[in-house]
XYZ file of C-alpha atoms in Angstrom:
75
model
C -0.102 0.163 -0.070
C 2.753 2.440 0.537
C 4.851 1.651 -2.476
C 1.287 2.528 -4.323
C 1.045 5.464 -2.597
C 5.055 7.007 -3.444
C 4.510 5.680 -7.026
C 1.041 8.020 -6.929
C 3.011 11.083 -5.375
C 5.984 10.351 -7.718
C 3.808 9.964 -10.982
C 1.989 13.701 -9.670
C 4.992 15.351 -9.144
C 6.501 14.342 -12.302
C 3.269 15.653 -14.201
C 3.313 19.069 -11.956
C 7.204 19.775 -13.275
C 6.013 18.952 -16.855
C 2.977 21.535 -16.932
C 5.581 24.348 -15.234
C 7.888 23.460 -18.212
C 5.635 24.366 -20.936
C 4.239 27.310 -19.257
C 7.380 28.774 -19.016
C 8.927 28.263 -22.968
C 5.582 29.861 -23.803
C 6.581 33.243 -21.562
C 9.360 32.659 -23.594
C 8.292 32.338 -26.862
C 5.767 35.813 -26.274
C 9.205 37.720 -25.081
C 11.191 36.220 -27.828
C 8.388 37.508 -29.868
C 8.007 41.144 -28.736
C 11.706 41.935 -29.125
C 11.080 41.055 -32.900
C 9.013 44.376 -33.850
C 9.602 47.441 -32.573
C 8.053 49.621 -34.925
C 4.396 50.199 -36.569
C 6.087 49.438 -40.401
C 7.349 46.247 -38.984
C 3.601 44.967 -38.103
C 1.902 43.198 -40.660
C -1.572 43.057 -39.361
C -3.902 45.095 -36.876
C -3.663 42.189 -34.932
C 0.187 41.946 -34.597
C 0.106 45.742 -33.433
C -2.390 45.262 -30.202
C -0.773 42.275 -29.172
C 2.679 44.669 -29.119
C 0.726 47.306 -27.374
C -1.233 45.200 -25.082
C 1.344 42.108 -24.393
C 4.747 43.634 -24.951
C 3.774 47.010 -23.592
C 5.056 49.020 -26.855
C 3.557 51.784 -26.006
C 5.378 53.734 -29.047
C 2.839 52.271 -31.227
C 0.109 54.510 -29.852
C 1.091 57.932 -30.144
C -1.864 59.914 -29.546
C -2.296 57.208 -26.736
C -5.932 56.496 -27.867
C -6.178 52.855 -27.436
C -5.540 51.984 -31.084
C -2.013 51.131 -32.326
C -0.638 52.141 -35.646
C -3.431 53.801 -36.714
C -2.525 53.502 -40.286
C -3.160 49.561 -40.167
C -5.829 49.732 -37.062
C -8.341 52.457 -38.804
């Protein structure tokens, strides 16, 4: 009985660490995306510009501070 409990506990712990690693990879991917593009001329879509404004915090994309980034793309 003790062995089964230990095996279940080890399985639970190993699964928990696996999900932590996946979350870390996702946040690293976002950081990588944030570094790639800094200016409106680099954006290919309004959705991408909104991502860089909201997720990356790139306030330069919203020059008039109305919440709409890259107004040449997002009309």
